[in-house]
Amino acid sequence: MSAPVATAAHSPFTVLIPARMASSRLPDKPLADIAGLPMVVRVAQRAAQSAATRVVVAADDARILQACAAHGVQAVMTRADHASGSDRLAEACTQLGLEGDDIVVNVQGDEPLIDPGLINAVANLLQDRDEKRPEASMGTAAHAIASLADYTNPNVVKVVVDARGLAHYFSRAPIPFGRDHAGNAWWEGAAQAAHPGVAALQGFAPLRHVGIYSYRAGFLREFPQLAPAPTEAVEALEQLRALWHGYRIAVHLADAAPGPGVDTPEDLERVRALFR
């Protein structure tokens, strides 16, 4: 694997990559070939370029373990019946013997172009009990939305944060909603200039949530035991369970969108083309 990227000093953290074979849109997705390597191995290699002390795949199938072993990637076998990725990672934390305050970053197994710097930034949200947000139990990331199409797309998850970068809410709906500019990109210059509260909107734009998370291992083990939230069921967004139960999520604001993930055969072909 490549050497880690140069970074500022970080407290130790572990990257866990949940990988499951079942996928309705792309069967056997973790093993999909990308320029001669299984996708899950590509993800692990990118994660290894971060400041993580170790990178571990949490698999649900022996074929994933075999692919990882063939390419020098550490992996553990987890139960196949987990309801979510966080349940899978909670089991992996126990298998790895992680202590309660140990930091874990959840990198999705279909992100072969994940930015190692983004992994570091999300881990850093929980480093040394971040002085700005000491109450945060989780960390994640977001970036400014550029287009009205993304803002209104229910497949693009939005997040609203407060002045300290703590999440208020996540939604598939267009939030915050521009009451006086329905159907328009209210965050663009002309629309902002026409807004009565324009001073408060300077530099403000809706945020697209990026599906990467950091946790302390103790909280990650506790999370699956929390009762599912009504908001989680309505929005189909698991992170809303944490907010419902009073936990706080710190949000790193990235300068740009991350590299494309792989959900469909078309996505896979696009990523393969980038590697070529």
Short mmCIF file of C-alpha atoms in Angstrom, two decimals:
data_model
loop_
_atom_site.label_atom_id
_atom_site.label_comp_id
_atom_site.label_asym_id
_atom_site.label_seq_id
_atom_site.Cartn_x
_atom_site.Cartn_y
_atom_site.Cartn_z
CA MET A 1 0.00 0.00 0.00
CA SER A 2 1.04 3.63 -0.47
CA ALA A 3 2.68 5.54 2.36
CA PRO A 4 0.37 7.71 4.51
CA VAL A 5 -0.13 11.27 3.36
CA ALA A 6 1.70 13.97 5.29
CA THR A 7 -0.59 15.26 8.06
CA ALA A 8 -0.54 17.23 11.27
CA ALA A 9 -0.23 15.20 14.46
CA HIS A 10 -3.29 13.03 15.07
CA SER A 11 -4.40 10.91 17.97
CA PRO A 12 -4.55 7.24 16.96
CA PHE A 13 -7.66 6.12 15.12
CA THR A 14 -8.87 3.03 13.28
CA VAL A 15 -10.64 2.97 9.93
CA LEU A 16 -13.36 0.32 9.68
CA ILE A 17 -14.83 -0.51 6.27
CA PRO A 18 -18.15 -2.40 6.33
CA ALA A 19 -18.45 -4.72 3.33
CA ARG A 20 -21.45 -6.88 2.51
CA MET A 21 -21.99 -8.98 -0.57
CA ALA A 22 -25.74 -8.42 -0.96
CA SER A 23 -26.56 -5.40 -3.13
CA SER A 24 -29.77 -5.07 -5.11
CA ARG A 25 -28.22 -2.76 -7.70
CA LEU A 26 -24.72 -4.24 -7.93
CA PRO A 27 -24.37 -7.88 -6.79
CA ASP A 28 -21.06 -8.86 -5.14
CA LYS A 29 -20.10 -5.19 -5.08
CA PRO A 30 -17.08 -5.46 -2.72
CA LEU A 31 -15.36 -7.78 -5.22
CA ALA A 32 -16.10 -5.70 -8.33
CA ASP A 33 -12.88 -5.39 -10.33
CA ILE A 34 -11.34 -1.92 -10.59
CA ALA A 35 -8.15 -1.93 -12.64
CA GLY A 36 -7.19 -5.41 -11.44
CA LEU A 37 -8.12 -5.10 -7.76
CA PRO A 38 -11.37 -5.76 -5.87
CA MET A 39 -13.18 -2.55 -4.96
CA VAL A 40 -12.95 -3.18 -1.21
CA VAL A 41 -9.16 -3.47 -1.56
CA ARG A 42 -9.07 -0.17 -3.47
CA VAL A 43 -11.01 1.46 -0.63
CA ALA A 44 -8.65 0.02 1.99
CA GLN A 45 -5.61 1.20 0.05
CA ARG A 46 -6.97 4.76 -0.07
CA ALA A 47 -7.81 4.66 3.64
CA ALA A 48 -4.28 3.45 4.40
CA GLN A 49 -2.98 6.74 2.97
CA SER A 50 -4.67 8.58 5.86
CA ALA A 51 -3.17 8.95 9.33
CA ALA A 52 -5.07 5.86 10.57
CA THR A 53 -3.03 3.47 12.70
CA ARG A 54 -4.85 0.57 11.07
CA VAL A 55 -7.47 -0.16 8.42
CA VAL A 56 -9.80 -3.13 8.87
CA VAL A 57 -12.56 -4.47 6.62
CA ALA A 58 -15.64 -5.78 8.45
CA ALA A 59 -16.92 -8.45 6.07
CA ASP A 60 -19.98 -10.69 5.94
CA ASP A 61 -18.65 -13.27 3.47
CA ALA A 62 -15.58 -15.51 3.32
CA ARG A 63 -14.89 -14.38 -0.25
CA ILE A 64 -14.28 -10.83 1.00
CA LEU A 65 -11.86 -12.15 3.63
CA GLN A 66 -10.01 -14.11 0.97
CA ALA A 67 -9.74 -11.09 -1.35
CA CYS A 68 -8.43 -8.92 1.47
CA ALA A 69 -5.92 -11.54 2.60
CA ALA A 70 -4.62 -11.89 -0.96
CA HIS A 71 -3.76 -8.19 -1.01
CA GLY A 72 -2.48 -7.68 2.54
CA VAL A 73 -5.62 -6.02 3.92
CA GLN A 74 -6.72 -6.86 7.45
CA ALA A 75 -10.31 -8.09 7.69
CA VAL A 76 -12.63 -9.65 10.27
CA MET A 77 -15.71 -11.77 9.70
CA THR A 78 -18.97 -10.36 11.10
CA ARG A 79 -22.48 -11.77 11.16
CA ALA A 80 -24.40 -11.72 7.89
CA ASP A 81 -27.70 -10.66 9.48
CA HIS A 82 -26.76 -7.17 10.69
CA ALA A 83 -29.45 -4.60 9.96
CA SER A 84 -27.00 -1.78 9.24
CA GLY A 85 -23.37 -0.89 8.76
CA SER A 86 -23.14 0.55 12.26
CA ASP A 87 -24.26 -2.79 13.74
CA ARG A 88 -21.53 -4.51 11.73
CA LEU A 89 -18.92 -2.04 12.94
CA ALA A 90 -20.03 -2.42 16.56
CA GLU A 91 -19.32 -6.15 16.31
CA ALA A 92 -15.95 -5.42 14.68
CA CYS A 93 -15.05 -3.06 17.54
CA THR A 94 -15.66 -5.88 20.02
CA GLN A 95 -13.64 -8.36 17.96
CA LEU A 96 -10.73 -5.92 17.73
CA GLY A 97 -10.83 -5.15 21.46
CA LEU A 98 -11.16 -1.39 20.98
CA GLU A 99 -11.47 0.65 24.17
CA GLY A 100 -14.40 2.99 24.77
CA ASP A 101 -12.53 6.21 23.92
CA ASP A 102 -10.76 4.78 20.86
CA ILE A 103 -11.73 6.65 17.70
CA VAL A 104 -13.20 4.78 14.75
CA VAL A 105 -13.84 6.19 11.27
CA ASN A 106 -16.46 4.44 9.16
CA VAL A 107 -15.43 4.55 5.50
CA GLN A 108 -18.01 3.10 3.16
CA GLY A 109 -16.88 0.06 1.17
CA ASP A 110 -17.99 1.60 -2.13
CA GLU A 111 -15.77 4.70 -1.99
CA PRO A 112 -12.62 3.71 -3.94
CA LEU A 113 -11.74 7.39 -4.47
CA ILE A 114 -12.16 8.50 -0.84
CA ASP A 115 -9.85 11.39 0.03
CA PRO A 116 -7.41 10.38 2.81
CA GLY A 117 -7.43 14.00 3.99
CA LEU A 118 -11.20 13.81 4.49
CA ILE A 119 -10.75 10.73 6.67
CA ASN A 120 -8.25 12.64 8.81
CA ALA A 121 -10.55 15.66 9.09
CA VAL A 122 -13.53 13.58 10.24
CA ALA A 123 -11.37 11.70 12.76
CA ASN A 124 -10.05 15.04 14.01
CA LEU A 125 -13.57 16.14 14.97
CA LEU A 126 -13.31 13.80 17.95
CA GLN A 127 -9.58 14.14 18.65
CA ASP A 128 -8.71 15.02 22.23
CA ARG A 129 -12.30 15.99 23.01
CA ASP A 130 -12.34 18.86 20.50
CA GLU A 131 -12.41 22.10 22.50
CA LYS A 132 -15.06 23.64 20.23
CA ARG A 133 -17.42 20.67 20.39
CA PRO A 134 -16.57 18.54 23.44
CA GLU A 135 -20.11 17.14 23.59
CA ALA A 136 -19.95 15.53 20.12
CA SER A 137 -20.34 11.74 20.09
CA MET A 138 -20.05 11.46 16.31
CA GLY A 139 -18.40 13.29 13.44
CA THR A 140 -19.26 13.48 9.76
CA ALA A 141 -18.73 15.76 6.75
CA ALA A 142 -20.61 17.99 4.31
CA HIS A 143 -19.91 20.39 1.48
CA ALA A 144 -21.77 23.32 -0.08
CA ILE A 145 -24.42 22.44 -2.65
CA ALA A 146 -23.80 24.08 -6.00
CA SER A 147 -26.95 23.32 -7.98
CA LEU A 148 -30.69 23.64 -7.53
CA ALA A 149 -31.04 20.10 -8.91
CA ASP A 150 -28.98 18.68 -6.02
CA TYR A 151 -30.81 20.87 -3.50
CA THR A 152 -34.19 19.44 -4.54
CA ASN A 153 -33.02 15.85 -5.18
CA PRO A 154 -34.28 13.50 -2.41
CA ASN A 155 -31.31 11.21 -3.04
CA VAL A 156 -29.00 14.04 -1.95
CA VAL A 157 -29.06 14.21 1.84
CA LYS A 158 -28.89 17.71 3.30
CA VAL A 159 -27.70 18.82 6.74
CA VAL A 160 -28.16 22.06 8.66
CA VAL A 161 -25.47 22.99 11.21
CA ASP A 162 -25.14 25.63 13.90
CA ALA A 163 -22.41 28.23 14.41
CA ARG A 164 -20.13 25.66 16.05
CA GLY A 165 -20.55 23.09 13.30
CA LEU A 166 -22.92 20.77 15.16
CA ALA A 167 -25.73 19.20 13.16
CA HIS A 168 -29.27 20.41 13.75
CA TYR A 169 -30.95 17.97 11.35
CA PHE A 170 -30.42 15.77 8.30
CA SER A 171 -33.07 15.46 5.60
CA ARG A 172 -33.79 14.37 2.07
CA ALA A 173 -35.94 17.48 1.75
CA PRO A 174 -34.44 20.83 0.63
CA ILE A 175 -33.32 22.37 3.93
CA PRO A 176 -33.06 25.09 4.97
CA PHE A 177 -36.08 26.01 2.86
CA GLY A 178 -36.00 29.40 1.11
CA ARG A 179 -39.46 30.63 1.98
CA ASP A 180 -39.18 33.75 -0.16
CA HIS A 181 -37.35 32.01 -3.01
CA ALA A 182 -39.18 28.75 -3.57
CA GLY A 183 -37.93 27.05 -6.71
CA ASN A 184 -34.81 29.22 -6.88
CA ALA A 185 -31.22 28.85 -5.75
CA TRP A 186 -31.66 31.31 -2.86
CA TRP A 187 -27.99 31.05 -1.87
CA GLU A 188 -26.69 32.51 -5.14
CA GLY A 189 -25.66 36.16 -5.34
CA ALA A 190 -28.70 37.70 -7.03
CA ALA A 191 -31.17 35.82 -4.84
CA GLN A 192 -29.26 36.73 -1.69
CA ALA A 193 -29.19 40.39 -2.68
CA ALA A 194 -32.98 40.36 -2.91
CA HIS A 195 -33.35 38.75 0.50
CA PRO A 196 -34.25 41.07 3.41
CA GLY A 197 -31.75 39.31 5.66
CA VAL A 198 -28.92 39.32 3.12
CA ALA A 199 -26.22 40.12 5.69
CA ALA A 200 -26.96 36.88 7.53
CA LEU A 201 -26.70 34.91 4.28
CA GLN A 202 -23.23 36.05 3.24
CA GLY A 203 -21.21 32.93 2.47
CA PHE A 204 -24.15 30.72 3.48
CA ALA A 205 -25.35 27.83 1.31
CA PRO A 206 -27.22 24.55 1.82
CA LEU A 207 -24.98 21.60 2.66
CA ARG A 208 -24.81 18.14 1.13
CA HIS A 209 -24.06 15.43 3.66
CA VAL A 210 -21.12 13.13 2.91
CA GLY A 211 -21.55 9.56 4.19
CA ILE A 212 -18.43 9.20 6.33
CA TYR A 213 -18.58 9.01 10.13
CA SER A 214 -16.29 9.04 13.14
CA TYR A 215 -17.28 7.63 16.52
CA ARG A 216 -15.77 6.69 19.83
CA ALA A 217 -15.87 2.91 20.04
CA GLY A 218 -17.95 2.97 23.22
CA PHE A 219 -20.67 5.02 21.58
CA LEU A 220 -20.54 2.86 18.44
CA ARG A 221 -21.20 -0.23 20.54
CA GLU A 222 -24.08 1.57 22.30
CA PHE A 223 -25.67 3.01 19.17
CA PRO A 224 -27.33 -0.19 17.84
CA GLN A 225 -29.02 -0.62 21.23
CA LEU A 226 -30.83 2.74 20.94
CA ALA A 227 -34.45 2.54 19.90
CA PRO A 228 -34.96 3.53 16.25
CA ALA A 229 -36.27 7.09 15.91
CA PRO A 230 -39.48 8.10 14.11
CA THR A 231 -37.48 10.65 12.10
CA GLU A 232 -35.05 7.89 11.10
CA ALA A 233 -37.93 5.74 9.86
CA VAL A 234 -39.52 8.60 7.88
CA GLU A 235 -36.31 9.87 6.26
CA ALA A 236 -34.51 6.50 6.05
CA LEU A 237 -31.44 8.14 7.61
CA GLU A 238 -29.82 6.20 10.45
CA GLN A 239 -27.86 9.18 11.82
CA LEU A 240 -31.14 10.77 12.93
CA ARG A 241 -31.31 8.14 15.67
CA ALA A 242 -28.36 9.80 17.39
CA LEU A 243 -29.97 13.27 17.25
CA TRP A 244 -33.32 11.90 18.44
CA HIS A 245 -31.70 10.50 21.58
CA GLY A 246 -29.85 13.75 22.34
CA TYR A 247 -26.39 12.92 21.00
CA ARG A 248 -24.52 15.57 19.02
CA ILE A 249 -22.85 15.17 15.64
CA ALA A 250 -19.96 17.46 14.63
CA VAL A 251 -19.72 18.28 10.92
CA HIS A 252 -16.52 18.97 8.99
CA LEU A 253 -17.14 21.38 6.10
CA ALA A 254 -15.15 20.15 3.11
CA ASP A 255 -14.07 22.50 0.32
CA ALA A 256 -15.40 20.26 -2.43
CA ALA A 257 -17.42 17.14 -3.13
CA PRO A 258 -15.61 13.81 -2.60
CA GLY A 259 -14.78 11.47 -5.45
CA PRO A 260 -17.71 9.46 -6.83
CA GLY A 261 -18.92 6.40 -4.98
CA VAL A 262 -20.22 3.20 -6.57
CA ASP A 263 -23.90 2.29 -6.23
CA THR A 264 -24.80 1.10 -9.74
CA PRO A 265 -23.16 -0.61 -12.72
CA GLU A 266 -22.98 2.82 -14.39
CA ASP A 267 -21.12 4.24 -11.38
CA LEU A 268 -18.70 1.32 -11.55
CA GLU A 269 -17.91 2.00 -15.20
CA ARG A 270 -17.28 5.69 -14.48
CA VAL A 271 -14.83 4.83 -11.69
CA ARG A 272 -13.12 2.21 -13.82
CA ALA A 273 -12.60 4.84 -16.51
CA LEU A 274 -10.93 7.15 -13.98
CA PHE A 275 -8.49 4.39 -12.98
CA ARG A 276 -7.71 3.71 -16.64
#
